[in-house]
Coordinates of C-alpha atoms in Angstrom, one line a residue:
M573 CA -60.4 118.3 66.4
G574 CA -58.1 121.4 66.3
D575 CA -56.4 123.4 63.7
T576 CA -53.4 121.0 63.8
I577 CA -55.2 118.1 62.1
F578 CA -52.9 118.2 59.1
E579 CA -49.8 118.0 61.3
R580 CA -51.3 114.9 62.9
M581 CA -51.9 113.2 59.6
T582 CA -48.4 112.9 58.3
M583 CA -48.2 109.2 57.1
D584 CA -48.3 109.0 53.3
R585 CA -49.8 105.7 52.2
R586 CA -47.5 105.6 49.2
T587 CA -44.6 105.3 51.6
V588 CA -46.3 102.3 53.2
L589 CA -46.9 100.7 49.9
A590 CA -43.3 101.2 48.8
A591 CA -42.1 99.5 51.9
A592 CA -44.6 96.6 51.8
P593 CA -42.6 94.3 49.4
A594 CA -39.5 94.5 51.6
V595 CA -41.5 93.8 54.7
L596 CA -43.1 90.8 53.2
A597 CA -39.8 89.4 51.8
A598 CA -38.4 89.6 55.3
G599 CA -41.3 87.5 56.6
A600 CA -42.7 90.3 58.6
A601 CA -46.2 90.3 57.2
H602 CA -47.6 91.5 60.6
A603 CA -45.2 94.4 61.0
A604 CA -46.9 97.3 62.7
D605 CA -46.2 100.9 63.4
R606 CA -46.1 102.2 66.9
S607 CA -49.8 102.8 66.9
G608 CA -50.4 99.1 66.4
T609 CA -51.5 99.3 62.8
S610 CA -50.3 96.5 60.5
E611 CA -48.9 97.6 57.2
I612 CA -51.2 95.0 55.5
V613 CA -54.3 97.1 56.4
T614 CA -52.9 100.2 54.9
M615 CA -52.5 98.7 51.5
N616 CA -54.8 99.8 48.7
A617 CA -57.4 97.2 47.9
T618 CA -56.1 96.8 44.3
D619 CA -52.6 96.2 45.7
L620 CA -53.9 93.8 48.3
S621 CA -55.8 91.8 45.8
A622 CA -52.7 91.5 43.6
A623 CA -50.5 90.4 46.5
I624 CA -53.0 87.7 47.5
R625 CA -53.2 86.5 43.9
R626 CA -49.4 86.4 43.7
R627 CA -49.4 84.6 47.1
D628 CA -47.1 87.2 48.6
L629 CA -49.8 87.4 51.3
S630 CA -52.0 84.7 52.6
S631 CA -55.7 85.2 53.3
R632 CA -54.9 84.2 56.9
D633 CA -52.4 87.0 57.2
V634 CA -54.9 89.5 55.8
M635 CA -57.7 88.3 58.0
R636 CA -55.5 88.4 61.2
A637 CA -54.3 91.9 60.4
H638 CA -57.8 93.3 59.8
L639 CA -59.3 91.5 62.9
A640 CA -56.6 93.1 65.0
Q641 CA -57.4 96.5 63.6
I642 CA -61.1 95.9 64.3
D643 CA -60.3 94.8 67.9
R644 CA -58.2 97.9 68.4
L645 CA -60.5 100.6 67.0
N646 CA -64.0 99.3 66.7
P647 CA -64.9 99.4 70.4
R648 CA -64.3 103.2 70.3
F649 CA -65.8 104.0 66.9
N650 CA -68.6 101.3 66.7
A651 CA -68.5 100.9 62.9
I652 CA -68.9 97.1 62.7
V653 CA -71.7 95.2 64.4
S654 CA -73.0 91.6 64.5
R655 CA -69.4 90.3 64.3
V656 CA -68.7 86.8 63.2
D657 CA -66.5 84.6 65.5
G658 CA -62.8 85.1 64.8
D659 CA -61.9 81.5 64.7
Q660 CA -64.6 80.8 62.2
L661 CA -63.2 83.6 60.0
L662 CA -59.7 82.3 60.2
R663 CA -60.9 78.8 59.2
R664 CA -62.6 80.4 56.2
A665 CA -59.4 82.3 55.4
A666 CA -57.5 79.0 55.6
A667 CA -59.9 77.5 53.1
M668 CA -59.2 80.5 50.8
D669 CA -55.5 79.8 51.1
E670 CA -56.0 76.1 50.2
D671 CA -58.0 77.2 47.1
A672 CA -55.2 79.7 46.2
A673 CA -52.6 76.9 46.5
A674 CA -54.6 74.9 44.1
G675 CA -54.9 77.8 41.6
R676 CA -58.6 78.4 42.4
F677 CA -59.0 82.1 42.8
H678 CA -62.5 83.3 43.5
G679 CA -62.1 86.8 42.1
P680 CA -60.7 90.2 43.0
L681 CA -62.0 90.0 46.6
H682 CA -60.4 86.6 47.3
G683 CA -59.8 86.5 51.1
F684 CA -60.9 90.1 51.7
P685 CA -62.5 90.7 55.1
H686 CA -65.7 92.5 54.5
A687 CA -68.5 94.0 56.6
V688 CA -71.8 94.2 54.6
K689 CA -74.0 97.2 55.2
D690 CA -76.7 96.2 57.7
T691 CA -79.5 96.8 55.2
A692 CA -78.5 94.0 52.9
P693 CA -79.4 90.4 53.7
V694 CA -76.5 88.1 54.3
K695 CA -77.1 84.4 54.7
G696 CA -76.5 83.3 58.3
I697 CA -75.6 86.7 59.7
R698 CA -78.0 88.8 61.7
S699 CA -79.4 91.5 59.5
T700 CA -81.3 94.1 61.4
Q701 CA -81.5 97.5 59.6
G702 CA -80.8 98.9 63.0
S703 CA -84.4 98.2 64.1
P704 CA -85.5 96.3 67.2
I705 CA -88.3 94.8 65.0
L706 CA -85.6 92.9 63.1
R707 CA -83.4 92.1 66.2
D708 CA -83.4 88.4 65.6
N709 CA -83.6 88.4 61.8
I710 CA -81.1 85.9 60.2
P711 CA -81.6 85.7 56.5
T712 CA -81.5 82.3 54.7
A713 CA -80.2 83.8 51.5
D714 CA -77.9 86.6 50.3
S715 CA -79.1 89.5 48.3
L716 CA -77.8 89.7 44.8
V717 CA -75.1 92.2 45.5
V718 CA -73.9 90.2 48.6
A719 CA -73.9 87.0 46.6
R720 CA -71.7 88.6 43.9
M721 CA -69.3 89.8 46.6
R722 CA -69.2 86.4 48.2
Q723 CA -68.6 84.7 44.8
A724 CA -65.7 87.1 44.2
G725 CA -64.1 85.9 47.4
A726 CA -65.2 88.2 50.2
V727 CA -65.3 86.7 53.7
F728 CA -68.0 88.4 55.7
V729 CA -66.8 89.5 59.2
G730 CA -70.1 91.1 60.2
K731 CA -72.3 94.1 59.3
S732 CA -71.6 97.8 59.2
N733 CA -73.7 100.0 61.3
V734 CA -76.6 102.1 60.0
P735 CA -79.4 104.5 61.2
E736 CA -82.6 102.7 62.0
F737 CA -84.2 101.6 58.6
A738 CA -81.3 103.6 57.0
L739 CA -83.3 106.8 57.6
G740 CA -81.2 109.8 58.1
S741 CA -77.6 110.7 57.6
H742 CA -76.4 110.0 61.2
S743 CA -75.7 106.3 62.0
F744 CA -77.2 105.6 65.3
N745 CA -79.9 103.1 66.4
P746 CA -81.3 101.5 69.5
L747 CA -79.7 98.1 68.9
F748 CA -76.0 99.0 68.4
G749 CA -75.7 102.6 69.4
T750 CA -73.8 105.3 67.5
T751 CA -71.0 105.2 65.0
H752 CA -68.4 108.0 65.4
N753 CA -66.6 109.9 62.7
A754 CA -63.2 108.4 61.8
Y755 CA -61.6 111.8 61.9
A756 CA -63.4 113.3 64.9
H757 CA -64.6 111.0 67.6
G758 CA -67.8 112.5 69.1
R759 CA -68.9 113.8 65.7
A760 CA -71.4 112.1 63.3
A761 CA -70.2 109.6 60.8
G762 CA -72.9 110.3 58.3
G763 CA -75.4 107.8 57.0
S764 CA -76.9 105.6 56.2
T765 CA -73.5 104.0 55.1
G766 CA -71.8 105.5 58.2
G767 CA -70.4 102.3 59.6
G768 CA -69.0 101.3 56.2
A769 CA -67.3 104.6 55.6
V770 CA -65.7 104.7 59.1
A771 CA -64.6 101.0 59.0
L772 CA -63.0 101.8 55.6
A773 CA -61.3 105.0 56.7
L774 CA -59.9 103.3 59.8
R775 CA -58.6 100.4 57.8
M776 CA -60.8 97.8 59.5
V777 CA -61.7 96.6 56.0
P778 CA -60.2 97.1 52.6
L779 CA -63.5 98.0 50.9
A780 CA -67.0 98.8 51.9
D781 CA -70.4 98.4 50.3
G782 CA -73.4 100.6 50.8
S783 CA -76.7 101.9 49.3
D784 CA -78.0 105.4 48.6
F785 CA -81.3 107.2 48.4
G786 CA -80.7 110.6 50.0
G787 CA -76.9 110.6 49.9
S788 CA -75.9 107.5 51.8
L789 CA -73.0 106.7 49.4
R790 CA -72.0 110.4 49.3
N791 CA -72.3 112.1 52.7
P792 CA -70.4 109.4 54.7
P793 CA -67.5 109.3 52.3
G794 CA -67.3 113.1 52.3
W795 CA -67.3 113.1 56.1
N796 CA -64.6 110.4 56.4
N797 CA -62.1 111.3 53.6
V798 CA -62.9 108.3 51.4
F799 CA -64.7 107.8 48.0
G800 CA -68.2 106.6 47.4
L801 CA -70.2 106.0 44.2
R802 CA -74.0 106.2 43.7
P803 CA -74.1 104.3 40.4
S804 CA -76.5 105.0 37.6
F805 CA -80.0 103.8 38.1
A806 CA -80.0 100.0 37.5
R807 CA -76.2 99.7 37.2
V808 CA -76.3 97.5 40.3
P809 CA -79.6 95.5 40.3
S810 CA -81.7 95.5 43.4
V811 CA -82.6 91.8 44.0
P812 CA -84.7 90.8 45.9
N813 CA -87.2 93.6 45.4
S814 CA -90.9 93.2 45.8
D815 CA -91.6 96.3 43.6
L816 CA -89.4 96.2 40.6
F817 CA -91.1 99.0 38.8
W818 CA -91.7 101.7 41.4
Q819 CA -88.9 101.3 43.9
N820 CA -86.1 102.8 41.7
F821 CA -84.7 105.5 44.0
A822 CA -82.2 103.6 46.1
T823 CA -79.2 101.7 44.7
S824 CA -76.4 99.7 46.0
G825 CA -72.8 100.8 45.3
P826 CA -69.2 100.7 46.4
L827 CA -66.9 102.7 48.7
G828 CA -63.1 102.7 48.6
R829 CA -60.0 104.6 49.8
T830 CA -59.0 105.2 46.2
V831 CA -61.2 105.5 43.1
A832 CA -59.5 102.5 41.6
D833 CA -60.4 100.5 44.7
L834 CA -64.0 101.6 44.4
A835 CA -64.1 100.8 40.7
M836 CA -62.7 97.2 41.4
L837 CA -65.7 96.6 43.8
L838 CA -68.1 98.1 41.3
S839 CA -66.8 95.6 38.7
V840 CA -68.1 92.9 41.1
Q841 CA -71.4 94.5 42.0
A842 CA -72.5 95.6 38.6
G843 CA -74.0 93.7 35.7
G844 CA -77.4 92.8 34.4
D845 CA -79.8 90.3 35.9
A846 CA -83.0 89.0 34.4
R847 CA -84.9 89.5 37.7
S848 CA -84.3 93.2 37.4
P849 CA -86.0 94.4 34.2
F850 CA -84.2 97.8 34.0
S851 CA -80.7 96.5 34.9
L852 CA -77.9 97.5 32.6
G853 CA -76.2 94.7 30.7
D854 CA -72.8 96.4 30.0
D855 CA -69.8 94.3 30.8
P856 CA -68.8 95.3 34.4
A857 CA -65.1 94.3 33.7
M858 CA -64.7 97.8 32.2
F859 CA -64.6 99.2 35.7
A860 CA -61.6 97.1 36.6
R861 CA -59.4 98.5 33.9
P862 CA -57.0 101.4 34.3
L863 CA -58.8 104.7 34.9
D864 CA -56.2 107.1 33.4
R865 CA -57.6 109.6 30.9
D866 CA -56.7 113.0 29.6
W867 CA -59.2 115.7 30.7
K868 CA -57.6 118.7 29.2
G869 CA -60.3 121.0 27.8
G870 CA -63.0 119.4 29.8
R871 CA -65.6 121.5 31.6
I872 CA -66.9 121.4 35.2
G873 CA -70.1 123.1 36.2
W874 CA -70.1 124.2 39.8
L875 CA -73.6 124.3 41.2
G876 CA -72.5 125.4 44.7
D877 CA -75.6 126.2 46.8
L878 CA -78.0 126.3 43.8
N879 CA -77.9 130.0 43.4
G880 CA -78.0 130.8 47.1
V881 CA -81.1 128.7 47.8
L882 CA -79.5 126.0 49.9
P883 CA -78.2 127.1 53.3
M884 CA -74.6 126.0 54.0
E885 CA -72.6 125.9 57.2
A886 CA -69.8 128.5 57.3
G887 CA -66.7 127.0 55.6
V888 CA -68.4 124.3 53.5
L889 CA -68.5 126.4 50.3
D890 CA -65.0 127.8 50.9
T891 CA -63.5 124.3 51.4
C892 CA -65.3 122.9 48.3
T893 CA -64.3 125.8 46.0
K894 CA -60.7 125.4 47.0
A895 CA -60.9 121.7 46.1
L896 CA -62.1 122.7 42.6
K897 CA -58.6 123.8 41.8
A898 CA -57.7 120.1 41.4
F899 CA -59.9 120.0 38.3
E900 CA -58.0 123.0 36.9
A901 CA -54.7 121.3 37.7
I902 CA -55.7 118.5 35.3
G903 CA -56.6 121.0 32.6
M904 CA -60.3 121.4 33.0
R905 CA -62.3 124.6 33.2
V906 CA -64.5 125.3 36.2
E907 CA -67.4 127.6 35.7
A908 CA -70.6 128.5 37.6
A909 CA -73.6 126.4 36.5
T910 CA -77.4 126.4 37.2
L911 CA -80.3 124.0 36.8
T912 CA -83.5 125.1 35.1
E913 CA -85.7 123.4 37.7
P914 CA -86.1 125.6 40.8
A915 CA -84.6 124.1 44.0
A916 CA -87.9 124.5 45.9
D917 CA -89.6 122.4 43.2
M918 CA -86.9 119.7 43.3
W919 CA -87.3 119.5 47.1
R920 CA -91.1 119.1 46.9
T921 CA -90.8 116.4 44.2
A922 CA -88.2 114.5 46.2
K923 CA -90.1 114.7 49.5
I924 CA -93.3 113.4 48.0
L925 CA -91.6 110.5 46.2
R926 CA -89.6 109.6 49.3
H927 CA -92.7 109.6 51.4
W928 CA -94.3 107.2 48.9
S929 CA -91.3 104.9 48.5
V930 CA -90.2 104.7 52.2
G931 CA -93.8 104.6 53.4
A932 CA -94.5 101.6 51.2
D933 CA -91.5 99.8 52.4
L934 CA -92.4 100.3 56.1
Q935 CA -96.2 100.1 55.9
A936 CA -96.5 96.5 57.1
F937 CA -94.5 97.4 60.3
Y938 CA -96.6 100.4 60.8
D939 CA -99.9 98.5 60.5
D940 CA -98.9 96.2 63.4
P941 CA -99.3 98.3 66.6
A942 CA -96.7 96.3 68.5
K943 CA -94.1 96.9 65.8
R944 CA -95.2 100.5 65.3
A945 CA -94.3 101.2 68.9
M946 CA -90.7 100.2 68.1
M947 CA -90.4 102.5 65.1
K948 CA -88.5 105.7 65.4
P949 CA -90.5 108.9 64.8
E950 CA -88.8 109.7 61.5
A951 CA -90.0 106.3 60.1
I952 CA -93.5 106.9 61.3
W953 CA -93.5 110.4 59.7
E954 CA -92.5 108.9 56.4
V955 CA -95.3 106.3 56.5
E956 CA -98.0 108.7 57.6
G957 CA -96.8 111.2 55.0
G958 CA -97.1 108.5 52.3
M959 CA -100.6 107.6 53.5
K960 CA -101.8 111.1 52.9
L961 CA -100.7 111.4 49.3
T962 CA -103.2 111.5 46.5
G963 CA -103.0 110.1 43.0
P964 CA -102.7 113.6 41.4
Q965 CA -99.9 114.5 43.9
L966 CA -97.9 111.4 42.8
A967 CA -98.5 112.1 39.1
E968 CA -97.2 115.7 39.5
A969 CA -94.2 114.5 41.5
S970 CA -93.4 112.0 38.8
A971 CA -93.6 114.8 36.2
G972 CA -91.4 116.8 38.5
R973 CA -88.8 114.1 38.5
T974 CA -88.8 114.2 34.7
R975 CA -88.2 117.9 34.8
I976 CA -85.2 117.4 37.1
Y977 CA -83.7 114.9 34.7
Q978 CA -84.3 117.4 31.8
A979 CA -82.7 120.2 33.8
F980 CA -79.5 118.1 34.2
E981 CA -79.6 117.2 30.5
A982 CA -79.8 120.9 29.6
A983 CA -76.8 121.7 31.9
F984 CA -74.8 118.8 30.3
A985 CA -75.1 120.5 26.9
Q986 CA -72.6 122.9 28.3
F987 CA -70.6 120.9 30.9
D988 CA -69.0 117.4 31.1
F989 CA -69.7 117.1 34.8
L990 CA -71.7 119.0 37.4
V991 CA -70.4 119.4 41.0
L992 CA -72.0 120.0 44.4
P993 CA -70.9 119.7 48.0
S994 CA -71.6 116.3 49.5
A995 CA -73.5 117.8 52.5
Q996 CA -74.6 121.2 53.7
V997 CA -72.9 120.9 57.1
F998 CA -69.7 119.5 58.6
P999 CA -70.0 116.5 60.9
F1000 CA -72.1 117.5 63.9
D1001 CA -72.1 116.3 67.5
V1002 CA -73.2 112.7 67.8
K1003 CA -75.7 113.7 70.6
Q1004 CA -77.6 115.8 68.0
R1005 CA -80.3 113.7 66.3
W1006 CA -80.1 115.9 63.1
P1007 CA -79.4 119.5 62.4
T1008 CA -82.4 121.7 63.1
E1009 CA -81.0 124.8 61.4
I1010 CA -78.2 125.8 59.0
A1011 CA -76.9 129.3 58.9
G1012 CA -80.0 130.5 60.8
K1013 CA -82.5 128.7 58.5
P1014 CA -84.7 126.1 60.3
M1015 CA -84.7 122.6 58.9
D1016 CA -88.3 121.3 58.7
S1017 CA -87.5 117.5 58.5
Y1018 CA -84.9 115.0 59.6
H1019 CA -83.4 115.0 56.1
R1020 CA -83.8 118.6 54.9
W1021 CA -80.2 119.3 55.7
M1022 CA -79.2 116.8 53.0
E1023 CA -81.3 118.4 50.3
V1024 CA -78.1 118.9 48.3
T1025 CA -78.0 115.2 47.4
L1026 CA -81.5 114.7 46.2
P1027 CA -81.4 116.2 42.7
A1028 CA -78.9 113.6 41.5
T1029 CA -81.0 110.8 43.1
M1030 CA -84.2 112.0 41.3
A1031 CA -82.3 112.1 38.0
G1032 CA -80.8 108.6 38.4
L1033 CA -77.4 109.9 37.4
P1034 CA -74.0 108.4 38.4
T1035 CA -72.5 110.5 41.2
L1036 CA -69.1 110.1 42.8
A1037 CA -68.3 111.5 46.2
V1038 CA -64.7 112.6 46.6
P1039 CA -62.9 114.2 49.6
A1040 CA -62.8 118.0 49.3
G1041 CA -60.7 118.8 52.4
F1042 CA -61.0 119.9 56.0
G1043 CA -62.7 123.2 57.0
G1044 CA -64.9 125.1 59.3
A1045 CA -64.2 126.1 62.8
H1046 CA -63.0 122.6 63.8
R1047 CA -61.2 121.6 60.6
L1048 CA -63.6 118.8 59.8
P1049 CA -63.9 116.8 56.6
I1050 CA -66.4 117.5 53.7
G1051 CA -66.7 116.2 50.2
L1052 CA -67.8 117.0 46.6
Q1053 CA -70.4 115.2 44.5
I1054 CA -69.2 114.7 40.9
I1055 CA -72.4 114.1 38.8
G1056 CA -72.1 112.6 35.3
K1057 CA -74.3 112.1 32.3
R1058 CA -76.7 109.2 31.9
H1059 CA -74.9 105.9 32.3
A1060 CA -71.5 107.6 32.3
D1061 CA -70.3 105.8 35.4
L1062 CA -66.9 105.0 33.8
A1063 CA -66.3 108.7 32.9
V1064 CA -67.2 109.8 36.4
L1065 CA -64.7 107.3 37.8
Q1066 CA -62.1 108.4 35.4
V1067 CA -62.4 112.1 36.2
G1068 CA -62.6 111.2 39.9
H1069 CA -59.3 109.3 39.5
A1070 CA -57.7 112.3 37.9
Y1071 CA -59.0 114.6 40.7
E1072 CA -57.5 112.1 43.2
Q1073 CA -54.1 112.2 41.5
A1074 CA -54.1 116.0 41.6
S1075 CA -55.0 115.9 45.4
P1076 CA -52.2 114.0 47.1
W1077 CA -53.4 115.4 50.5
I1078 CA -56.2 112.8 50.4
R1079 CA -54.0 109.8 50.8
A1080 CA -51.7 111.6 53.2
S1081 CA -54.5 112.6 55.5
L1082 CA -55.0 109.6 57.8
P1083 CA -57.5 109.6 60.7
P1084 CA -55.7 110.7 63.9
A1085 CA -56.6 107.3 65.5
M1086 CA -54.4 105.6 62.9
N1087 CA -51.4 107.4 64.4
G1088 CA -52.5 106.6 68.0
A1089 CA -54.2 110.0 68.5
G1090 CA -57.7 111.4 68.3

């Protein structure tokens, strides 16, 4: 990637959308630009959904266009794995068209090609979590979030690639290999929702789903110029779940190329469920409504590098602070903010609770010597770290988590939202397992370089990842985390939507591969 990235990203999606009705009226639904990209795949998900419902587009047209895009770009970027047979998918799309002709619309995802993150069980499709241990695992039932997407009309084309056991923010594994960044082939895509973010950015799918513990719905969007939401704790129920009361760090959530697209998917994923005792019962339809809201007089608290404690690669803070001007453009004030809980204490709390949570999930594999031999070192480190923990350590970490939440609450007495970078580095070389140092400071674990995402995880707060721009020596993408108050998912989406409208460069900045370059 060179300094000319913006010159190479000149197609504005609004131009494509404006032309789409004329193209369809002329019967040229598969019209493509010189790069081979169909105009169908460049449509916003909300516009695509409306076109299918009006029957301006057939599900078969949509499926063919996206399968062609997958065939064109996936061999190079490796975002979608365990692909379903194309003829089978077209038969499913034809059935969707028959339902549409009869007035039976399944929901906002009717006929949408979709690749489920390879950590979520999908009935009949190999679900591996990127691990050789689960190489031949074919679930007999969907997880709740998958079932909701299927019921809303999604047609599953395969899975999106992840790091092994979703550990780490670099999507590579021994089964499927490495996913490459949508904007810089040869650079990391992020993780663990790396495959989903890249497939979305490259228009292989109209939407993507993911999950998040240590930034998996935040770093990949920030590194691929799309949007991702880590919802409030229990906004999207985790079912099945063998530990409903302790395993409350990770959550499923949506990704989209616009905030409105992302919100539409959240309206499908969210909603209470009796099998999840803490799940939120608010009507998820609120997320599908218009997101316009006046933010004049609102206040943004910029947390930056947590008072100089978190090391940042050169250019990250500069790029992010320039992006903050979009909040000022919509009438908000941006001021420096702090958290009362020290960064070192927040890291210690998060590390202990992650050891305990991840270790418990993987303990059964570890206890089997044959399976342990197939586990990556980072997974073994998590399990063994969890095995060493004592009751008093866990009690103190739980108290530390409470202090983190209270620190956010104190800051929200002054600010409407708090903002952090989505990562501490730009996308790194795919051959690198993880960054071992940042700005001369050694990283003492495989996830220390993503320390910036863990405070919001520990607090259980809704956090939206938005693109911040392209920076550093190689002009690479980075994002911002917009953190909202308890259960304020809708407000976070609304302010993110306003930020997006004030940042037209986002929709104009297509991956070079979309224009036949890169």
